[in-house]
Coordinates of C-alpha atoms in Angstrom, one line a residue:
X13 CA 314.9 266.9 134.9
X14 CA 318.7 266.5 134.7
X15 CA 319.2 270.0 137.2
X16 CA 316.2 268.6 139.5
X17 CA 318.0 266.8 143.0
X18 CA 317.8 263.3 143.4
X19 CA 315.3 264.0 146.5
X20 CA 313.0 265.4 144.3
X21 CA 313.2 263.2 141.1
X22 CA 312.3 260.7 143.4
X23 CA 309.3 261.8 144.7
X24 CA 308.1 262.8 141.2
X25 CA 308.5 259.2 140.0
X26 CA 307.0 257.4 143.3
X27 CA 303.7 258.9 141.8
X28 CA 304.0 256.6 139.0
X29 CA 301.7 253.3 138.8
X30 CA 301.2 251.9 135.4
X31 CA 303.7 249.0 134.8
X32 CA 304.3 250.4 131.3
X33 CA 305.1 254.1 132.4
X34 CA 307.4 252.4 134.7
X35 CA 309.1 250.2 132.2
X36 CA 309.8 253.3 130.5
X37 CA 311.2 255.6 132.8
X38 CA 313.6 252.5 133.7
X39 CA 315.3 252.6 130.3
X40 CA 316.0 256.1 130.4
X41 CA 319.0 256.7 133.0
X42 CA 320.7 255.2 135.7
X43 CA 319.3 257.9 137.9
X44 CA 315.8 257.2 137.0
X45 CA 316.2 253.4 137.8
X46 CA 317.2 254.1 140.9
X47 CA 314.9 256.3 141.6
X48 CA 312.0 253.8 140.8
X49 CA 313.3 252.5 144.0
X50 CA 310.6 254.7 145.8
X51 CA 307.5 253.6 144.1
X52 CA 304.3 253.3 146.3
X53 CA 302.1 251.7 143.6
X54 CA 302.5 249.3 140.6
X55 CA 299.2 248.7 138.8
X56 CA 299.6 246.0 135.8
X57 CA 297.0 246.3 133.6
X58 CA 295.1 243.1 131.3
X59 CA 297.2 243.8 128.4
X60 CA 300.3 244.7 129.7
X61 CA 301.9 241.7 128.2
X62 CA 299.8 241.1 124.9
X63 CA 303.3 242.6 123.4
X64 CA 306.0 241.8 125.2
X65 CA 309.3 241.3 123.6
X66 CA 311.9 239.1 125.4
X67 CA 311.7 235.2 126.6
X68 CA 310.7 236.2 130.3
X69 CA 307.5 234.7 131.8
X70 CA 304.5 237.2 132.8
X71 CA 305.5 235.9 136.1
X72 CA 309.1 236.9 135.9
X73 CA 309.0 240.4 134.7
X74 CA 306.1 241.0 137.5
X75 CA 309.0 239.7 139.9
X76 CA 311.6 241.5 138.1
X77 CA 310.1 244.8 139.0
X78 CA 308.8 243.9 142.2
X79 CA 312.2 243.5 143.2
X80 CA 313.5 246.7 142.4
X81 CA 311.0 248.5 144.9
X82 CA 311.8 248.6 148.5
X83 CA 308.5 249.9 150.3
X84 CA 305.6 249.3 147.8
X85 CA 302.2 249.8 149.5
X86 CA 299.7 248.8 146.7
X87 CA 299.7 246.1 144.2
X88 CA 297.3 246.0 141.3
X89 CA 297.2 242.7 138.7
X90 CA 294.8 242.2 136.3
X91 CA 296.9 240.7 133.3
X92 CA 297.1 236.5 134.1
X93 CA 299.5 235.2 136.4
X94 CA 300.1 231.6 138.6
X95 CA 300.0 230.9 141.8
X96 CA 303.7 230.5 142.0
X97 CA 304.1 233.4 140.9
X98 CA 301.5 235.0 142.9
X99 CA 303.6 233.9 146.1
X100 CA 307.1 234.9 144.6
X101 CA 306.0 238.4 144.2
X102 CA 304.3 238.4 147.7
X103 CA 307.7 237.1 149.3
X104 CA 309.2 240.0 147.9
X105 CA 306.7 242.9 149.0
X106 CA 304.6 241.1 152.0
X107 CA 306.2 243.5 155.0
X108 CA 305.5 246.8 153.3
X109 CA 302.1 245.3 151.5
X110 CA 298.9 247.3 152.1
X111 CA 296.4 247.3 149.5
X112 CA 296.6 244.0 147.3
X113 CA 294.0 243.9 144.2
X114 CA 294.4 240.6 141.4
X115 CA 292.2 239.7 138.7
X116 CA 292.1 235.9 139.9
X117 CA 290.4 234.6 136.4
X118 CA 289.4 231.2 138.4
X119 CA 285.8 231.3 138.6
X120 CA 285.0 228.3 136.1
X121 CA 288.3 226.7 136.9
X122 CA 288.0 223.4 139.5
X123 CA 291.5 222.3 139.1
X124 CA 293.1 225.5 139.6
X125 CA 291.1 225.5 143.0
X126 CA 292.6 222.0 143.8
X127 CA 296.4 223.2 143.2
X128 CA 298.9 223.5 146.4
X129 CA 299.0 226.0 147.5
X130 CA 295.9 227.9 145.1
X131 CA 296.1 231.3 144.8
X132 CA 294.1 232.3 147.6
X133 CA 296.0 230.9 149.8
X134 CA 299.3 233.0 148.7
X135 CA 297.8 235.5 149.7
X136 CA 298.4 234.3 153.3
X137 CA 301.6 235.8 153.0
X138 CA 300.3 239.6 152.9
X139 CA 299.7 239.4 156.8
X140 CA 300.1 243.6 156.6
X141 CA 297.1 244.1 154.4
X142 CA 294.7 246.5 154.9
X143 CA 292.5 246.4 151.7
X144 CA 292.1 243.0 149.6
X145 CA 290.3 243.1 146.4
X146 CA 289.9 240.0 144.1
X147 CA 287.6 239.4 140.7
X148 CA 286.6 236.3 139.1
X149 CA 287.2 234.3 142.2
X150 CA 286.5 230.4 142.4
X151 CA 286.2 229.8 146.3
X152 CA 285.1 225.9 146.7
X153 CA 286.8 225.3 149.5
X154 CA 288.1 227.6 152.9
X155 CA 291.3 229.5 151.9
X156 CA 294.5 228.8 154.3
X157 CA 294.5 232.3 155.8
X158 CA 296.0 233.3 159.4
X159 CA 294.3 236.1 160.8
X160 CA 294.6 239.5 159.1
X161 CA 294.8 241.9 161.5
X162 CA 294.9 244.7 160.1
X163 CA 292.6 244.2 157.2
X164 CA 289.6 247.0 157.0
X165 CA 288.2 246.3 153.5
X166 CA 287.5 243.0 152.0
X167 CA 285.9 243.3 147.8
X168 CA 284.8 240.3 145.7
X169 CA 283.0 240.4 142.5
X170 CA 282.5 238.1 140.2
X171 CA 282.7 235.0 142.3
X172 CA 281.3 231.5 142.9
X173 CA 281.5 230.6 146.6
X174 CA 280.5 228.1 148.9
X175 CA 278.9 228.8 152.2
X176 CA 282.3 227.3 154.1
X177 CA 284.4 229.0 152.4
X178 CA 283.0 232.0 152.3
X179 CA 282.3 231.7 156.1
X180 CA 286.2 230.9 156.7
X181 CA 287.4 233.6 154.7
X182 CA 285.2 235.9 156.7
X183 CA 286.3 234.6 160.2
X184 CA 290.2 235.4 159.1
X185 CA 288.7 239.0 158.7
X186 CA 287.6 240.1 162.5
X187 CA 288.1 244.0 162.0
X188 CA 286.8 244.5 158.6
X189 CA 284.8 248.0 158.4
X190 CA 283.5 247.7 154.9
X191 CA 282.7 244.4 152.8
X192 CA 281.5 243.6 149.5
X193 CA 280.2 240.9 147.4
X194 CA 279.4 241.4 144.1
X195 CA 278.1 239.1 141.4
X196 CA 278.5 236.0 143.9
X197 CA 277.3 232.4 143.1
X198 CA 276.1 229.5 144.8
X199 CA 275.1 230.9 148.2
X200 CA 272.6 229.1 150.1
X201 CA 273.0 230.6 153.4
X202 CA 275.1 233.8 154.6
X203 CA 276.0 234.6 158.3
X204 CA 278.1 237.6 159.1
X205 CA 279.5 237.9 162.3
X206 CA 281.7 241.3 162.7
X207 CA 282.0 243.7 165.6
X208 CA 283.6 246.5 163.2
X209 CA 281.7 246.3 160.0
X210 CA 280.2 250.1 159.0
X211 CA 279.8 249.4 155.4
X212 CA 278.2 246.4 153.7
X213 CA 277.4 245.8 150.1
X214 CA 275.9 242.4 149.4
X215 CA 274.9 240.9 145.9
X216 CA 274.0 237.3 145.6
X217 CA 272.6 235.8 142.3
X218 CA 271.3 231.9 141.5
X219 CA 267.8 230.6 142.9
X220 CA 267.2 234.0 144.7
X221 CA 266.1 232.1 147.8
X222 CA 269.5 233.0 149.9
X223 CA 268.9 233.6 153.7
X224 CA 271.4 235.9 155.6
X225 CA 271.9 236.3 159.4
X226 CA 273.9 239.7 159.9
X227 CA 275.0 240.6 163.3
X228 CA 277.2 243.9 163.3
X229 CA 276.6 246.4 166.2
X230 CA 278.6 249.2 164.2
X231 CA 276.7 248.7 160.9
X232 CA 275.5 251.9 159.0
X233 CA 274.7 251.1 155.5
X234 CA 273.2 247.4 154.5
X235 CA 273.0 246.9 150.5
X236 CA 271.3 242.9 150.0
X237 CA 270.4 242.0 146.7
X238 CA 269.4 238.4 145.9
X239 CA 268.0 237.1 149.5
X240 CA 264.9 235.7 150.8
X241 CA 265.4 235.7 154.3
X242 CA 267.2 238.6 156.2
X243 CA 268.1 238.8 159.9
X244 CA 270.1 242.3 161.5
X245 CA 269.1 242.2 164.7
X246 CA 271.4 244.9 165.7
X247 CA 270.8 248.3 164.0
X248 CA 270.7 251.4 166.1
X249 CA 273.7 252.6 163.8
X250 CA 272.2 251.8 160.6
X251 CA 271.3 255.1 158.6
X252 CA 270.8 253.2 154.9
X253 CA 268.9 250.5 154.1
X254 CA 268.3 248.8 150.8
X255 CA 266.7 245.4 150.0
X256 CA 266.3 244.1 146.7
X257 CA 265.4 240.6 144.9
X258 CA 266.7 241.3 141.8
X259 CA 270.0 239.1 141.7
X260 CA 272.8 239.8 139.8
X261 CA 271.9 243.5 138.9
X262 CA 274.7 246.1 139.8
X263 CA 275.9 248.8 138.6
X264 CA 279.4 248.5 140.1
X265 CA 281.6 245.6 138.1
X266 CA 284.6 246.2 136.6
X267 CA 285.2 247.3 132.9
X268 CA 287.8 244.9 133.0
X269 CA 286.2 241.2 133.6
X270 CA 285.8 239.1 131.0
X271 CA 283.1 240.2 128.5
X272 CA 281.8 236.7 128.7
X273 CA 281.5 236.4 132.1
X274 CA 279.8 240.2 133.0
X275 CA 277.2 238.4 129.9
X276 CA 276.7 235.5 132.3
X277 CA 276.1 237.2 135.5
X278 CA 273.4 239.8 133.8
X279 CA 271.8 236.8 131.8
X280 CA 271.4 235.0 135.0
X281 CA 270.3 238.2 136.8
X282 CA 267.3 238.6 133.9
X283 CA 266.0 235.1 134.7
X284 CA 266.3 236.0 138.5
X285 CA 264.0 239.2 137.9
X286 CA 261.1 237.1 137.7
X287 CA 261.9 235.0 140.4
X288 CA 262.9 237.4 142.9
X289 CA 260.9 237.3 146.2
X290 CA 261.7 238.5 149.7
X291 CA 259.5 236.5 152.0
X292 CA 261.1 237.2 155.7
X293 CA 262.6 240.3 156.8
X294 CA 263.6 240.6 160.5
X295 CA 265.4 243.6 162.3
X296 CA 265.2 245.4 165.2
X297 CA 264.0 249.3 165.5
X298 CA 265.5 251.3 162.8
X299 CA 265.6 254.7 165.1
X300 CA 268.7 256.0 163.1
X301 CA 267.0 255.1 159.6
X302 CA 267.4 258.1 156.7
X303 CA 267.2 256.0 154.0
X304 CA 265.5 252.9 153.2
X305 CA 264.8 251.0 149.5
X306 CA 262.8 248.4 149.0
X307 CA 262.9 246.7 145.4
X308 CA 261.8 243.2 143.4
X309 CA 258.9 241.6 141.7
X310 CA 257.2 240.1 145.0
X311 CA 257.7 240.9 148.8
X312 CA 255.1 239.1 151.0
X313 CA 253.0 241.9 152.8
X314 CA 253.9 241.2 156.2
X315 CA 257.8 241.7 155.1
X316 CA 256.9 245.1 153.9
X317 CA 254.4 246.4 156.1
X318 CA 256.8 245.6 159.1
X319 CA 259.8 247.5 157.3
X320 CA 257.0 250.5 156.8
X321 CA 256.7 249.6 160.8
X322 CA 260.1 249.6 162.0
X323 CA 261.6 252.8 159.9
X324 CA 258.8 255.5 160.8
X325 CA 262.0 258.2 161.2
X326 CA 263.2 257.5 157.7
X327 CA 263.7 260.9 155.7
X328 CA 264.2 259.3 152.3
X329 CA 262.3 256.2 150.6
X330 CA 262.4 254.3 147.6
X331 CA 259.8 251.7 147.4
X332 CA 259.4 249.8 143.5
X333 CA 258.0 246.4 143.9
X334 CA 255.6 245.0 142.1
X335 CA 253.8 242.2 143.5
X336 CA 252.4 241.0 147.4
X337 CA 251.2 237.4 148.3
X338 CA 252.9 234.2 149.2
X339 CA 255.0 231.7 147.1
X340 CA 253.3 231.7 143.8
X341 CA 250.7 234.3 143.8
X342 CA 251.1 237.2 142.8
X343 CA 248.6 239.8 144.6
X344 CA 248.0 243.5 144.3
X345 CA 249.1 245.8 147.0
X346 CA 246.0 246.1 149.8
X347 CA 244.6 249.2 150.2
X348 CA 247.2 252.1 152.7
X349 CA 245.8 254.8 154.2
X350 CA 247.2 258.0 153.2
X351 CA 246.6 260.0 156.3
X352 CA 248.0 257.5 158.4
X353 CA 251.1 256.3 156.1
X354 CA 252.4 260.0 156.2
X355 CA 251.3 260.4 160.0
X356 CA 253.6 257.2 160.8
X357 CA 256.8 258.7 158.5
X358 CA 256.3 262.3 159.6
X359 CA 259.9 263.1 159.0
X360 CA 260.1 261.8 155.4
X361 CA 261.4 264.0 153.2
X362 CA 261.7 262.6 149.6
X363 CA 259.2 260.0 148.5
X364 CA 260.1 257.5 145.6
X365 CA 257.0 255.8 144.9
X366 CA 256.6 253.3 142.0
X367 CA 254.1 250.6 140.8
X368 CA 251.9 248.8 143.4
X369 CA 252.6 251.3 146.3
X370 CA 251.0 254.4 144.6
X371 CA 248.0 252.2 143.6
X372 CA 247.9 251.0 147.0
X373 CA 247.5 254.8 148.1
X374 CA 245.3 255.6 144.9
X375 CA 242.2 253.2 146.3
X376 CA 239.0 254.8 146.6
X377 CA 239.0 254.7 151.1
X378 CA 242.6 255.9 151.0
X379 CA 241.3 259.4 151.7
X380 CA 238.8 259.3 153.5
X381 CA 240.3 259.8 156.8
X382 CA 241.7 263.6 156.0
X383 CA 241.4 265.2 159.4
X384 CA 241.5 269.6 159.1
X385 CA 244.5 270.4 159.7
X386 CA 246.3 267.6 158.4
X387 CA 249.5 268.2 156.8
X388 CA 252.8 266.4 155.6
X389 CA 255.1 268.6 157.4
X390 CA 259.0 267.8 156.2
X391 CA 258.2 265.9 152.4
X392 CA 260.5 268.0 150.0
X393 CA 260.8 266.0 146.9
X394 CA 257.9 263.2 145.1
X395 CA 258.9 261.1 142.6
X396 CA 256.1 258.9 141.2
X397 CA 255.5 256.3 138.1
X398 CA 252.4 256.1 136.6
X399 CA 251.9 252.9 134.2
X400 CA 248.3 253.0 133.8
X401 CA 245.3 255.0 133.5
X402 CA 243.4 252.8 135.9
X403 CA 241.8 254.5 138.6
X404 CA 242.5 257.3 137.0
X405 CA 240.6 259.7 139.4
X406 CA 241.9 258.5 142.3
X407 CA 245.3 258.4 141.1
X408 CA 244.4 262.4 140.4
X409 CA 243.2 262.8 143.7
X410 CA 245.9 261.6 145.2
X411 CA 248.5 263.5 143.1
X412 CA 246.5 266.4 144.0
X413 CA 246.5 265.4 147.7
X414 CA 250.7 265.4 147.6
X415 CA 250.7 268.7 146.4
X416 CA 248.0 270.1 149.0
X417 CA 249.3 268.8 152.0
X418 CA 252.9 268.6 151.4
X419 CA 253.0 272.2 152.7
X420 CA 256.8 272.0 151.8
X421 CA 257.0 270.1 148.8
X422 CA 259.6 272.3 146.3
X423 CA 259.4 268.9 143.6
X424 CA 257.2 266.7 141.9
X425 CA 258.0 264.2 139.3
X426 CA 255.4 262.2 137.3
X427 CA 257.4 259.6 135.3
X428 CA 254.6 258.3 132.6
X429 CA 256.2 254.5 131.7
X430 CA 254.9 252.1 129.4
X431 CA 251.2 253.4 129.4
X432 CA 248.9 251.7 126.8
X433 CA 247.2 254.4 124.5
X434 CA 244.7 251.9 123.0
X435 CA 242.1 253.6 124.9
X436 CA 240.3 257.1 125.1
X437 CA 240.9 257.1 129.2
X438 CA 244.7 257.3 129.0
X439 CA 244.7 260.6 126.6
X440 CA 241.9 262.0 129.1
X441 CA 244.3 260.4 132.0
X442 CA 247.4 262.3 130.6
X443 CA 245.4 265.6 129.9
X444 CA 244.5 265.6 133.7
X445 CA 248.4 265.3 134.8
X446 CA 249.6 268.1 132.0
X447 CA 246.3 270.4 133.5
X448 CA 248.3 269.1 136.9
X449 CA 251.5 270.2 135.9
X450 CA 250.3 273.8 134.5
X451 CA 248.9 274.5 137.6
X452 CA 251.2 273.6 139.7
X453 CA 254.4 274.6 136.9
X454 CA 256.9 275.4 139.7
X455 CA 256.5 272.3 141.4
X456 CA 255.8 269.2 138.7
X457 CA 258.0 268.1 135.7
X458 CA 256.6 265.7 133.6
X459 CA 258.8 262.5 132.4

C-alpha cells in the first residue's frame, strides 16, 4: 500500500463504511487519515460503542468523524444517539447529505417526542436528501420539516403514528417515488396524496379497521396490509396489487430492532389474524393489472367479487381468504362458475388458489356450464391447498378439469395442509390425488 499513489489509496478507502474499519485505518498513518477524507459512506452499527475506551460521548466520536469527511453521501446510525447530537452531526454533513438512515429508538418514549427540537425535526436540516429511512419512530405530533425537494424514498418501520402527523410528514414529501410503512401503529385513517409515487408498501397493525384514500396517477405496485376500507381511484399504471388484513405480518423488518419490540408487533399481529376483515374496496379499471393478491380471514363478497371484476387482464393471482359475510358472520364462499371465472381472466397465467376459493369452484353446479371447445388458453402454473376431504369428488373433478382444459398448463401443485385422517374418506380422498399425480407425473407434485 506504501508504493500505491495517494489518488488511488484514496479511492480504495472511500469504499469503506463500517465505523470500526474506519476507526482503524485512522490509526494507521498519516496518509491513511487523510485519505479517509474521501469517504462516501459511514454506517455505525448498534454496538459500535458497547466497548469504547476513552471519556468521549457516543455523540462526540459520531461528530468527531463526521468532521473529518468532506463530501459524505450516506449516513447510517443504529447505535443510540440525542437529538443534539443528531443536529450537530447534520450541521456538519447537510450539503453533501443524500441518503440518511437512524435507528430513532423512540417509539414508547412521549417525552422524547416533547423535546425541542425532537429528533425528527433535526432532520430538517438534510434539505439535500434523497432517501430517509427511520426505525422505531414515535410520531405524535407533525415533524417541523421544510419541503424536501429532492427526496424519492421515504421508509418507516416500527412506528407509532398519528394521522396528522403522519399526514404532515407526507405533505413535506411531494416527489416521493417509493414509500413504506412498516409495522405502524395507531392509524385510523390514511390519505395519500402524491403525483410521483411508483412504489408503495403499506403495513398498518392495531384494530385492523384502517381506511386509506390513495390517489397517485403514477402508482405501479400497491402492498396494504391492515385496512378495511381502500380507495385508488387512479390506476391505469398499476401492474401489482396486493390486499391483505392480516396486520402486523411482514417479512421485511430489520434484524436489528429491538427483540422486544419485533415480539410486540408479531404478538399484536397474531391477535389481528382473527380480526382481520376487508369490507370496502374501491378502484377504478385495473387494465395494466399482472398481479393481484388477495389475503385475510374475512373479505365481504361484494369487495372480492368486484376485485375478480375489475382485474379480468391479470396474468398472476393469489387468492387465500378464508371467510365471506358481513361484520360478524363468517360465511362460506358462494358457489363460482368455473367456465365463466376462467372466461373473465382469460390471460391468467399462474393460479394461487387456497381455502374458500377452491371450494367455491369445487360445488356441485360449478361445471355444468362446460361448453365444447372450451379451454383455458394462457394458465401455465396451479397452485392449490387442499384442507379437507369434503366434497371430495368435486374437488376431483375439478382438479381434473385444471389439468384438461388448461391446454398449457406445464405445473400443478396440490399442497395437502392440516387434513384430519380420523376418517376412511380422507385416505380414499388422498388415494384419488396420488392416482392424480401418477397420471398426470409431468405435471403434479404433491406437497
Amino acid at each position: 500500500m506504501d508504493s500505491l499513489p495517494d489518488a488511488i489509496i484514496q479511492y480504495i478507502l472511500s469504499h469503506l463504511s463500517n465505523a470500526r474499519d474506519v476507526a482503524a485505518c485512522n490509526c494507521v498513518s498519516k496518509r491513511w487519515r487523510e485519505s479517509l477524507t474521501y469517504l462516501r459512506s459511514l454506517y455505525f452499527p448498534r454496538n459500535s460503542f458497547d466497548s469504547r475506551p476513552g471519556s468521549y460521548s457516543s455523540d462526540t466520536v459520531v461528530w468527531k468523524m463526521l468532521s473529518a469527511t468532506a463530501c459524505l453521501e450516506e449516513l447510517v446510525v443504529y447505535s443510540p444517539f440525542t437529538s443534539a447530537g443528531l443536529a450537530s452531526w447534520l450541521s456538519l454533513v447537510h450539503s453533501s447529505l443524500k441518503d440518511l438512515e437512524l435507528r430513532m429508538d423512540n417509539v414508547m418514549d412521549y417525552q422524547a417526542c416533547l423535546d425541542s427540537p425532537s429528533k425528527l425535526d433535526c432532520i430538517a436540516a438534510a434539505k439535500k436528501l434523497k432517501s430517509l429511512k427511520l426505525w422505531g419512530v414515535l410520531m405524535a405530533n407533525p415533524p417541523k420539516w421544510d419541503v424536501f425537494e429532492n427526496l424519492l424514498c421515504l421508509e418507516i418501520v416500527g412506528a407509532r403514528l398519528e394521522d396528522p402527523a403522519l399526514s404532515a410528514a407526507l405533505g413535506a414529501c411531494p416527489n416521493l417515488t417509493n414509500l413504506v410503512l412498516l409495522g405502524c401503529e395507531g392509524v385510523r385513517s390514511v390519505s395519500i396524496e402524491l403525483p410521483y409515487l411508483e412504489h408503495c408498501k403499506l403495513d398498518f397493525y392495531g384494530s385492523g379497521n384502517c381506511s386509506l384514500s390513495l390517489t397517485c396517477p403514477q402508482i405501479e405496485l400497491l402492498e396494504v396490509q391492515g385496512c378495511s376500507w381502500i380507495r385508488v381511484r387512479e390506476t391505469t399504471c398499476l401492474r401489482n396489487l396486493s390486499i391483505a388484513n392480516n396486520a402486523g405480518k411482514h417479512s421485511t423488518y430489520d434484524p436489528g430492532m429491538l427483540f422486544s419490540q419485533l415480539c410486540r408487533i408479531l404478538i399484536i399481529g397474531l391477535l389481528c389474524d382473527a380480526l382481520g376483515r376487508v369490507y370496502m374496496v374501491d378502484f377504478g379499471k385495473l387494465s395494466a393489472l399482472e398481479s393481484l393478491s388477495m389475503r385475510g380471514v374475512q373479505w365481504c363478497w361484494d369487495a372480492i367479487s368486484k376485485m375478480l371484476e375489475w382485474s379480468n387482464e391479470v396474468k398472476h393471482l393469489y387468492m387465500k381468504v378464508e371467510f365471506t359475510g358481513d361484520l360478524e358472520a363468517l360465511l362460506p364462499f358462494p358457489e363460482v362458475d368455473f367456465v365463466e371465472f376462467f372466461n373473465s381472466h382469460p390471460k391468467l397465467q399462474k393460479f394461487d388458489i387456497h381455502g374458500a376459493m377452491f371450494a367455491a369452484l369445487c360445488q356441485k353446479n360449478s361445471l355444468k356450464n362446460v361448453e365444447p371447445g372450451f379451454v383455458i388458453p394462457c394458465l401455465e402454473e396451479v397452485v392449490v391447498q387442499v384442507r379437507s376431504p369434503l366434497n371430495a369428488e368435486q374437488k376431483m373433478n375439478t382438479l381434473e378439469s385444471l389439468l384438461k382444459y388448461g391446454k398449457n398448463l406445464k405445473k400443478m401443485v396440490i399442497r395437502i395442509l392440516q387434513m384430519k385422517s380420523s376418517h376412511s374418506s380422507t385416505d380414499e380422498f388422498f388415494d384419488e390425488i396420488c392416482r392424480l399425480r401418477f397420471m398426470n407425473r409431468k405435471i403434479v407434485r404433491i406437497e
